[in-house]
CSV table of C-alpha atoms in Angstrom, one decimal:
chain,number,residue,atom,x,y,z
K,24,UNK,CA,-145.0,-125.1,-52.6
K,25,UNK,CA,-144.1,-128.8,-53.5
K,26,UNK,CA,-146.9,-128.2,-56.6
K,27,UNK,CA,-145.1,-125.2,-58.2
K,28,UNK,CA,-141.3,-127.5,-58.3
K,29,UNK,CA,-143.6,-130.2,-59.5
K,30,UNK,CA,-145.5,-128.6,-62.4
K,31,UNK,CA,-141.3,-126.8,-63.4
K,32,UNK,CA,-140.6,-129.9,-63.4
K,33,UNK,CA,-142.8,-131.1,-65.6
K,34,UNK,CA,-142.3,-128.2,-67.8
K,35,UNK,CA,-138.7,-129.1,-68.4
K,36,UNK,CA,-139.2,-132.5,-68.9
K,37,UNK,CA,-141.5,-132.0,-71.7
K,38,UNK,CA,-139.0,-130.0,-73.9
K,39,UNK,CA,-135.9,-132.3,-72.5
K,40,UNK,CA,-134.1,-134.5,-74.6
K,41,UNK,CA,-134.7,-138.1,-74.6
K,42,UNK,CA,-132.1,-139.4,-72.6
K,43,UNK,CA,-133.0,-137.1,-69.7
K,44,UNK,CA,-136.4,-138.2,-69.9
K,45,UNK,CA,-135.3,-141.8,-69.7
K,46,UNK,CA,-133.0,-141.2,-66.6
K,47,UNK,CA,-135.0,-138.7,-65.0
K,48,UNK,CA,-138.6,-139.5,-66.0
K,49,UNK,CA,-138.1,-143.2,-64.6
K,50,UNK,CA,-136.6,-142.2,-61.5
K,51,UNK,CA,-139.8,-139.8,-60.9
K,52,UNK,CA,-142.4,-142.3,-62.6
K,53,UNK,CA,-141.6,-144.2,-58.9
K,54,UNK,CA,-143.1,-141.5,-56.8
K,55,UNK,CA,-146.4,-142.6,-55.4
K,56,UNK,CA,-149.2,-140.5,-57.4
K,57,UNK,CA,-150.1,-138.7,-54.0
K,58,UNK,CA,-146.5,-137.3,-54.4
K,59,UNK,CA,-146.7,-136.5,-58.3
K,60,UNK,CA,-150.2,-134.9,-58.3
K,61,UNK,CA,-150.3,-133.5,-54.6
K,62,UNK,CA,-152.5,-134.6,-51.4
K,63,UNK,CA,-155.3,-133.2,-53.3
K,64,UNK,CA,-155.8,-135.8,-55.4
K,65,UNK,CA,-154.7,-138.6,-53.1
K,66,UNK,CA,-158.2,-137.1,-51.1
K,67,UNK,CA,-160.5,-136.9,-53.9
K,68,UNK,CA,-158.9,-140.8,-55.3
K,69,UNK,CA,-160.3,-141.8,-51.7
K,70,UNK,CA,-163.3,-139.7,-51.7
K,71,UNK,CA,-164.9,-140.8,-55.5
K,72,UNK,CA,-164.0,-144.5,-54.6
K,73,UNK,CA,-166.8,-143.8,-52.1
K,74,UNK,CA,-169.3,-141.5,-54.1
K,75,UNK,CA,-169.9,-143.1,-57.0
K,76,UNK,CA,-172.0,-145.4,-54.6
K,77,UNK,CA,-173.9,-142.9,-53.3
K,78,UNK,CA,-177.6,-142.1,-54.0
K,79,UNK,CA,-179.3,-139.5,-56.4
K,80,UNK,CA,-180.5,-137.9,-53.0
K,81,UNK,CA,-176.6,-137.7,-51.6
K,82,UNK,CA,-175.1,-136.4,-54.6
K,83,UNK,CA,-177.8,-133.7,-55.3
K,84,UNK,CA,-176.8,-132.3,-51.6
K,85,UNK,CA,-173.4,-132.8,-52.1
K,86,UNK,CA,-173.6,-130.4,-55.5
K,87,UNK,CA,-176.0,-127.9,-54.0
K,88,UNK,CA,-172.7,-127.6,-50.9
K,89,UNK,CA,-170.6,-127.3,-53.5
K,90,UNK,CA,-172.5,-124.6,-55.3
K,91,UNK,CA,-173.4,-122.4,-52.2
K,92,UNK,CA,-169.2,-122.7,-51.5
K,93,UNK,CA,-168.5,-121.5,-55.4
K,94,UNK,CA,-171.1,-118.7,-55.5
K,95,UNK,CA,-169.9,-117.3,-51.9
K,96,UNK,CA,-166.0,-117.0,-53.5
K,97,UNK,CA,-167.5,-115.5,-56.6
K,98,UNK,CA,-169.5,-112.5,-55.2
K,99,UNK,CA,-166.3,-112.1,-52.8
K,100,UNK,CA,-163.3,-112.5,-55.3
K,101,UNK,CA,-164.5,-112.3,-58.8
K,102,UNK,CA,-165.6,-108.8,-60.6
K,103,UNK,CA,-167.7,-109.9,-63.2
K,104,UNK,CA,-169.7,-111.9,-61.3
K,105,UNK,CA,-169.8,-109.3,-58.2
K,106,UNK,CA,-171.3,-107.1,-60.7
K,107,UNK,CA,-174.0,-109.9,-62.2
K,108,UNK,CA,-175.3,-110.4,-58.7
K,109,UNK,CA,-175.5,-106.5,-57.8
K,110,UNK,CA,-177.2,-105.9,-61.2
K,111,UNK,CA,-179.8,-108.5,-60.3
K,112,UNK,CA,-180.3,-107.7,-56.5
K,113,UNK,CA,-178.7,-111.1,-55.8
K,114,UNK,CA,-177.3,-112.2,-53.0
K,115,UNK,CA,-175.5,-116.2,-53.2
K,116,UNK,CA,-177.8,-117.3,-50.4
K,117,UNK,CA,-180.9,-116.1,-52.7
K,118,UNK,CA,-179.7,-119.5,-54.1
K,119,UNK,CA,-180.8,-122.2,-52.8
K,120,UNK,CA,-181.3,-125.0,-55.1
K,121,UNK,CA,-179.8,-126.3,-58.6
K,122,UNK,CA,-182.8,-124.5,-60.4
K,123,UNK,CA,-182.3,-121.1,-58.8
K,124,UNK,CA,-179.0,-121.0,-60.7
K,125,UNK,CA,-180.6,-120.3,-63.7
K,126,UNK,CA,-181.2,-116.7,-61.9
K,127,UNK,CA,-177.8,-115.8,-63.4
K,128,UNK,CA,-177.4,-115.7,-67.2
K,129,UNK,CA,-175.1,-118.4,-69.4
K,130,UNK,CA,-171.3,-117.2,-69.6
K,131,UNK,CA,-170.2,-117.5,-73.4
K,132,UNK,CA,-166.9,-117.9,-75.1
K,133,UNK,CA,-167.5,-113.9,-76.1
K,134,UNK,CA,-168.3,-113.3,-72.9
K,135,UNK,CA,-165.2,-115.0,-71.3
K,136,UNK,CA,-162.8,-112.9,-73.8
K,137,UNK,CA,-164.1,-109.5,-73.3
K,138,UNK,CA,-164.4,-110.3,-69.7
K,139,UNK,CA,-161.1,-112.5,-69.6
K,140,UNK,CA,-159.6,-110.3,-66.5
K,141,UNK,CA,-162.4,-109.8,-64.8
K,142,UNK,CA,-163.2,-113.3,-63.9
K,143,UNK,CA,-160.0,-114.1,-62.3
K,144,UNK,CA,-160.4,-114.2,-58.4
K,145,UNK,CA,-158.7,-111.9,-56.9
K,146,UNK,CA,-157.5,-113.5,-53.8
K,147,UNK,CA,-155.1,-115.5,-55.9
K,148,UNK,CA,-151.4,-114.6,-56.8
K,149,UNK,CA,-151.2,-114.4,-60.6
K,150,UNK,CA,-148.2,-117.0,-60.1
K,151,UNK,CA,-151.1,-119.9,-58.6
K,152,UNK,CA,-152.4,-119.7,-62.5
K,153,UNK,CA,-151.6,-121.9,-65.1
K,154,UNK,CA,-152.5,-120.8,-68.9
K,155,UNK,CA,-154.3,-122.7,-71.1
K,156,UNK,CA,-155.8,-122.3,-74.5
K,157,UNK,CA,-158.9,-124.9,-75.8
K,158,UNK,CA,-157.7,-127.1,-79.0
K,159,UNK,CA,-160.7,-124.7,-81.3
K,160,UNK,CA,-162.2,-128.0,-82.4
K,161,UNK,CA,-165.5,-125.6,-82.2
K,162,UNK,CA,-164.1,-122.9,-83.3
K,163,UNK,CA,-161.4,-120.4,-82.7
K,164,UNK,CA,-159.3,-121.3,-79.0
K,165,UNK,CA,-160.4,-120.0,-75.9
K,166,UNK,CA,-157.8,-118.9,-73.3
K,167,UNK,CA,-158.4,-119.4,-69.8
K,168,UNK,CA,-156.5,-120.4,-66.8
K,169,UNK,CA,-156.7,-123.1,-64.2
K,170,UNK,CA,-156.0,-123.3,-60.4
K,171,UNK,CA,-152.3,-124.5,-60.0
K,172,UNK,CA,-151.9,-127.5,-57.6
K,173,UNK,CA,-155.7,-128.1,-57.8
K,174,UNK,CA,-157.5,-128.3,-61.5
K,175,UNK,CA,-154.6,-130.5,-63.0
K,176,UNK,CA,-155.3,-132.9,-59.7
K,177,UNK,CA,-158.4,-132.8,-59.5
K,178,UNK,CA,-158.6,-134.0,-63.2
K,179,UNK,CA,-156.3,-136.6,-62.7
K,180,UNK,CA,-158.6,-137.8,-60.0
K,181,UNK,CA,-161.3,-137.9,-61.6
K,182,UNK,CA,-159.7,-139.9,-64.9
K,183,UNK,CA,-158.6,-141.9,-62.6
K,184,UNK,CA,-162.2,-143.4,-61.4
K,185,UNK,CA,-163.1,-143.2,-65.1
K,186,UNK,CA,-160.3,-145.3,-66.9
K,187,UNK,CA,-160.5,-147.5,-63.6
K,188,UNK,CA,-163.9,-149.0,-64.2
K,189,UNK,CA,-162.8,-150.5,-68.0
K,190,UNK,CA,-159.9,-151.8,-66.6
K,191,UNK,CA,-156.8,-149.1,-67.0
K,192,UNK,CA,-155.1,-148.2,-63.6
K,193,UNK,CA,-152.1,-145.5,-64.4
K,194,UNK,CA,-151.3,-146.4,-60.6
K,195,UNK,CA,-150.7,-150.0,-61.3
K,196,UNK,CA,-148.3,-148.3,-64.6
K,197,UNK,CA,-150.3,-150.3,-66.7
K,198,UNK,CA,-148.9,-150.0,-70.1
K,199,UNK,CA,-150.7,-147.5,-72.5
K,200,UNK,CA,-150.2,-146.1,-75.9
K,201,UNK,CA,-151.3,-142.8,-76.9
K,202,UNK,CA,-152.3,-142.0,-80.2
K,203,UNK,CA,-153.2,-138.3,-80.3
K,204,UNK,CA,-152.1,-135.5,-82.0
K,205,UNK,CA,-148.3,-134.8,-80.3
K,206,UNK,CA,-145.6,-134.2,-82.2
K,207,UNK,CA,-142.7,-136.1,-80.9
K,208,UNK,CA,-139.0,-136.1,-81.9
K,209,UNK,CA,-139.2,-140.2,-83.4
K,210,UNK,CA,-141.7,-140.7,-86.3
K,211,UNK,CA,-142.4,-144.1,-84.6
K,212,UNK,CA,-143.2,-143.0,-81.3
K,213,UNK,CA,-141.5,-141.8,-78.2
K,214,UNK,CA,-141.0,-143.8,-74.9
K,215,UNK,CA,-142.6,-142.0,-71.4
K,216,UNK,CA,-141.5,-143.7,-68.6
K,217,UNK,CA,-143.5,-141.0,-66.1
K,218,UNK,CA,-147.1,-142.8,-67.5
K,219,UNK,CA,-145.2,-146.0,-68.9
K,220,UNK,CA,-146.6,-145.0,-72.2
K,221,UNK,CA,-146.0,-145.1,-76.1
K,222,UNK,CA,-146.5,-141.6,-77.6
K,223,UNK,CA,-147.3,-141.9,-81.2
K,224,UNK,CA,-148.7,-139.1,-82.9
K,225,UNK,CA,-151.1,-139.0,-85.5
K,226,UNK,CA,-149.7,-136.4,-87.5
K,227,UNK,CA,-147.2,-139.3,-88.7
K,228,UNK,CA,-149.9,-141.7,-89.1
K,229,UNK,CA,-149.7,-141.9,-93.0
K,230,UNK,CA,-150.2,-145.0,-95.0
K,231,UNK,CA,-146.6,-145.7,-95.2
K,232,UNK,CA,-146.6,-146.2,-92.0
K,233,UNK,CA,-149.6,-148.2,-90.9
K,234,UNK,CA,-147.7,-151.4,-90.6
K,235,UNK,CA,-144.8,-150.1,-88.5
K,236,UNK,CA,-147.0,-148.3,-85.9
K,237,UNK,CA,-149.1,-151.9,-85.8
K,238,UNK,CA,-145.9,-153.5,-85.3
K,239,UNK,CA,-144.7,-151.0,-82.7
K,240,UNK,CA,-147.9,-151.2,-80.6
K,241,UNK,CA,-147.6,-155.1,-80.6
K,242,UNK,CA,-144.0,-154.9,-79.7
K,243,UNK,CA,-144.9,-152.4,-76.6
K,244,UNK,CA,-147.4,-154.9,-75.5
K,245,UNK,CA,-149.8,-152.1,-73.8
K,246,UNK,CA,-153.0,-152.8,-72.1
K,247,UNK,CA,-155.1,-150.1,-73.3
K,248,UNK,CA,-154.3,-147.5,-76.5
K,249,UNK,CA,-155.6,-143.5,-75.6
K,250,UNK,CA,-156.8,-142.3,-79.1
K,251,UNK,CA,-159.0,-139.7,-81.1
K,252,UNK,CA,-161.7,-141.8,-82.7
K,253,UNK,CA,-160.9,-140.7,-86.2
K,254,UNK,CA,-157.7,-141.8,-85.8
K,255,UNK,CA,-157.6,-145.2,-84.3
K,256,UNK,CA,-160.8,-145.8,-86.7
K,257,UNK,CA,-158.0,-145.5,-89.6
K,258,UNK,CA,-155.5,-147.9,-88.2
K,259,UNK,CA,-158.7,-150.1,-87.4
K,260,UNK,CA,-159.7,-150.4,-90.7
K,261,UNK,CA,-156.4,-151.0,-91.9
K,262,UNK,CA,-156.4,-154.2,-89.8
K,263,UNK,CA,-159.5,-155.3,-90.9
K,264,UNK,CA,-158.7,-154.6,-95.2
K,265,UNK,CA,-155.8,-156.8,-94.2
K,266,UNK,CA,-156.7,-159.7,-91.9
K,267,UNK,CA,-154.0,-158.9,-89.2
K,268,UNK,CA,-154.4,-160.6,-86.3
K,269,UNK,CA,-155.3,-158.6,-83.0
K,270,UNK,CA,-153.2,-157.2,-80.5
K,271,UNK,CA,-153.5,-160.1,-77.7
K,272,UNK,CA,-152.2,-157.7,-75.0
K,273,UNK,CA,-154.8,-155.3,-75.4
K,274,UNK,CA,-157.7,-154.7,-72.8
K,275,UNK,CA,-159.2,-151.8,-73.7
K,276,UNK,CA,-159.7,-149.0,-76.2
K,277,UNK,CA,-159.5,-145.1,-74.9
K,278,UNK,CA,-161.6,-142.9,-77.0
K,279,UNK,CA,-162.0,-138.8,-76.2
K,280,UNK,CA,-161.8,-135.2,-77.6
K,281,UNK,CA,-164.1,-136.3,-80.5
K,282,UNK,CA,-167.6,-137.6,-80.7
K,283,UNK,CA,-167.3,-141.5,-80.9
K,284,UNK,CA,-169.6,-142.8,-83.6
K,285,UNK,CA,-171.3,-146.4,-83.6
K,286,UNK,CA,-170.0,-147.4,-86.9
K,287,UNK,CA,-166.3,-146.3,-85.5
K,288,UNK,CA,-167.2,-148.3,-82.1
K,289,UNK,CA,-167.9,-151.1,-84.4
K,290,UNK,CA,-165.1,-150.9,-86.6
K,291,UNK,CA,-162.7,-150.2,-83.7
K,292,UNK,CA,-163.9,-153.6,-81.4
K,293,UNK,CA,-163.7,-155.9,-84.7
K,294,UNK,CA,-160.9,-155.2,-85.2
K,295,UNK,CA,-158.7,-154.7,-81.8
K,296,UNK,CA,-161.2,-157.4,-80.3
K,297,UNK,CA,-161.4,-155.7,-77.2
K,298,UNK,CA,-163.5,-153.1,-75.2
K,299,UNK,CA,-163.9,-149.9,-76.4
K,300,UNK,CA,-164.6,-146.9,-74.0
K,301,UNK,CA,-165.5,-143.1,-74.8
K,302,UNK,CA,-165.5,-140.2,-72.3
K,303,UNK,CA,-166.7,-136.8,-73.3
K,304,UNK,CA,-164.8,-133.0,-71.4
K,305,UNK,CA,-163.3,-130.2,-72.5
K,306,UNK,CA,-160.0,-127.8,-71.4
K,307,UNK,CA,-162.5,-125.2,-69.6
K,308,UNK,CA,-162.8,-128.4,-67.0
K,309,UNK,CA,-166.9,-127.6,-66.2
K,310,UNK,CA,-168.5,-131.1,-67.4
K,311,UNK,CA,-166.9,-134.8,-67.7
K,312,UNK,CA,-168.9,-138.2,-68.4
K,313,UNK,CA,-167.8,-141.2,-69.7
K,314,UNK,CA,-168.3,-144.9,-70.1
K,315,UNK,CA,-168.7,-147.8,-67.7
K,316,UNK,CA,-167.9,-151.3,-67.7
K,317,UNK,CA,-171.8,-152.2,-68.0
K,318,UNK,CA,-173.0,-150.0,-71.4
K,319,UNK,CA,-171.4,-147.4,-73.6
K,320,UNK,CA,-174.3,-145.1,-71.9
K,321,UNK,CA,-172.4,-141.9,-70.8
K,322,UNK,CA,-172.6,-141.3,-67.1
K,323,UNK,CA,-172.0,-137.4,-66.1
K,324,UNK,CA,-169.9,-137.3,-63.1
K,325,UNK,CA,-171.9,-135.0,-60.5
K,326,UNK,CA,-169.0,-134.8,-58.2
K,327,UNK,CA,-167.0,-132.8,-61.0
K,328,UNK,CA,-170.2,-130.0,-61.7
K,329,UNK,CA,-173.4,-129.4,-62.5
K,330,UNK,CA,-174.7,-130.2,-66.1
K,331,UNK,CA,-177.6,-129.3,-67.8
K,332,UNK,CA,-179.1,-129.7,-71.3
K,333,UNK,CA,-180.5,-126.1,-72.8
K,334,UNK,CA,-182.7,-126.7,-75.4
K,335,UNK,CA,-182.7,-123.8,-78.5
K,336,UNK,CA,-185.5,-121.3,-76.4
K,337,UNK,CA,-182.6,-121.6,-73.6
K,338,UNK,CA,-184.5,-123.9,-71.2
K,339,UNK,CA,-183.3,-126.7,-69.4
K,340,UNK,CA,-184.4,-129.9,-70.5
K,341,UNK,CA,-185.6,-131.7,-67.2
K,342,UNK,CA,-184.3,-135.1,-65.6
K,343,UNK,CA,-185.5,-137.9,-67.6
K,344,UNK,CA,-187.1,-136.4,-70.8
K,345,UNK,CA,-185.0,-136.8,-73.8
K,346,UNK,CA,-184.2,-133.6,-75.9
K,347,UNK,CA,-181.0,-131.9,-77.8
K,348,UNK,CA,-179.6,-128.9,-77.3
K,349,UNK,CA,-176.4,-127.3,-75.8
K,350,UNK,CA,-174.1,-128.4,-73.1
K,351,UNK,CA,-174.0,-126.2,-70.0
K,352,UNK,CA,-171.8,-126.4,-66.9
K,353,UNK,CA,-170.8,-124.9,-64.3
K,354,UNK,CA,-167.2,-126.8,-62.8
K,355,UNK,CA,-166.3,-127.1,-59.3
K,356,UNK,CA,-162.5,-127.8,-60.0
K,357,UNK,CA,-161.4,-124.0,-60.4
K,358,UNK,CA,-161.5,-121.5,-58.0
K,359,UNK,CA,-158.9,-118.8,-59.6
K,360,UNK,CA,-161.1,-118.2,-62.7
C-alpha cells in the first residue's frame, strides 16, 4: 500500500511547480531511503553489501535458485510461456542448470509486441503495473511494464552498490548533477532537493551556453555529474579548447545509456581531472554491469540476472573465451511481465 501513495506521489511531484518541489521535495528528501523506495530495497541494500563478496561457486547457486523460482511463476502465471513449455514437453524442473535454459528459445522485441498481453502474469492486478516504454536508441521503443513496489527498488538497490564503489552515496545526499536529456522548466538547470541534485538538460546544451552551465556546475559544487557520454564529452572539450580550470569539488564522473568510448574516457578525465565511471542496462531491467574502483573492466552483476553472450549462429560464447555477439538476459527483478 505505502508503494502505490509513494510512486502518486512522485507522479505529481514531477509535473509540480517549482516551489512545491522545493517545500515538498525537501521535506520528503529527509525520509530514510527504506521509507522512499520500500523495505524491499532496504533488504537487497543489506543483502548486495554482502554478495558482492561471495564466490563464483555461491553466486552460480544463488542464480540457479533464482531461476528455478522465475520459471515455476512463469509456467503457473504467464501464457506465453505456459504455452512454450507445453509445446516443448517441458516441465521448469526439466531445468536444472544455467545451460538447460537454452531449452527455451530467445524472446525478441517482435516477439514481446505481438505477445505484449500474454506475458503479463496473471496473478497480478493490472493496478501493481507500471508502464514504461525503452528510449529507441536501437530502434523503435519497446513498451513493457514493471512490477510496482519492486522493479523501481530493486534498481535503486542495485545503483546503489554500483555508484557506491567510485565513491557516490545518494544516502549520504551527496551532491550530483545530472546532465541527460530532461527537459526542465529553467534553461540553466532545475534544483531537486529529493536526490540533492542539479538537473541540466542537454537539449539546452548549445554553445551559447557552455560557459554558464560550467559556471553553474562550479557554483552547485557537486561531487559527481550523471551524464550521457556524448554529452559531457562536449562540455569536456570545451574545457580543454579553453584552459578552464577543473571543477575542485568533483569526485567522480557518471557515464550510462551510451557506449563510453576510450578517447571520450580520455577527454572526459583531462579535463574534469577526476574518475570517470561507466555502467551499461537498459529499461527492460534483464542485465546491469558497470565499473569498479580498481579498472574500467565492466563487472555484470549476477545477483540482478543471468547474462550471456550469443554469438551470430546463436550460441553462447563460454566463460572465459573472448567473442562478440548479442546481449542476452533473462532479469530476476520483474515478476508481473
Amino acid at each position: 500500500m505505502i508503494e502505490d501513495y509513494l510512486y502518486r506521489f512522485k507522479n505529481m511531484y514531477r509535473i509540480s511547480p517549482s516551489w512545491f518541489k522545493n517545500s515538498i521535495g525537501l521535506a520528503y528528501s529527509r525520509l530514510p531511503m527504506g521509507v522512499r523506495y520500500g523495505n524491499i530495497y532496504k533488504e537487497y541494500k543489506a543483502f548486495l553489501e554482502k554478495s558482492q563478496r561471495w564466490s563464483y561457486k555461491q553466486l552460480k547457486e544463488w542464480q540457479l535458485y533464482q531461476l528455478n523460482k522465475l520459471l515455476k511463476h512463469a509456467y503457473k502465471n504467464v501464457p506465453y510461456y505456459r504455452n512454450i513449455f507445453n509445446e516443448r514437453g517441458l516441465k521448469p524442473d526439466d531445468i536444472q542448470d544455467l545451460s538447460d535454459l537454452r531449452k527455451l528459445p530467445y524472446l525478441t522485441r517482435d516477439l514481446v509486441r505481438e505477445n505484449s498481453k500474454d506475458l503479463v502474469a496473471k496473478n497480478f492486478l493490472h493496478s501493481k503495473g507500471i508502464y514504461f516504454t525503452t528510449g529507441g536508441s536501437t530502434g523503435t521503443p519497446l513498451g513493457f511494464y514493471w512490477e510496482k513496489g519492486r522493479t523501481r527498488s530493486l534498481e535503486r538497490a542495485f545503483m546503489w552498490r554500483q555508484w557506491s564503489w567510485v565513491g557516490y552515496k545518494p544516502e549520504r545526499r551527496d551532491r550530483t548533477v545530472v546532465l541527460r536529456g530532461l527537459l526542465t522548466n529553467n534553461p540553466l538547470g532545475d534544483y531537486d532537493p529529493i536526490d540533492n541534485s542539479l538537473i541540466l538538460s542537454s537539449y539546452n546544451l548549445k554553445e551559447d551556453n557552455f560557459q554558464k552551465y560550467i559556471l553553474r556546475i562550479r557554483e552547485f559544487k557537486p561531487t559527481s555529474i550523471q551524464a550521457y557520454p556524448s554529452v559531457i564529452t562536449i562540455l569536456a572539450n570545451y574545457i580543454l579548447q579553453n584552459n578552464i580550470s577543473p571543477i575542485n569539488s568533483l569526485k567522480v564522473i557518471l557515464c550510462g545509456s551510451e557506449n563510453l568510448f576510450l578517447p571520450q574516457r580520455k577527454i572526459i578525465k583531462k579535463a574534469f581531472q577526476c574518475r570517470v565511471f561507466s555502467w551499461y542496462g537498459q529499461g527492460e531491467s534483464v542485465c546491469l554491469a558497470g565499473n569498479c574502483e580498481e579498472s574500467n573492466n565492466y563487472h555484470i552483476f549476477s545477483e540482478y540476472g543471468i547474462t550471456e553472450i550469443i554469438n551470430n549462429e546463436g550460441n553462447a560464447i563460454p566463460e572465459g573465451q573472448e567473442g562478440t555477439g548479442e546481449i542476452v538476459a533473462t532479469g530476476f527483478n520483474n515478476y508481473f511481465m
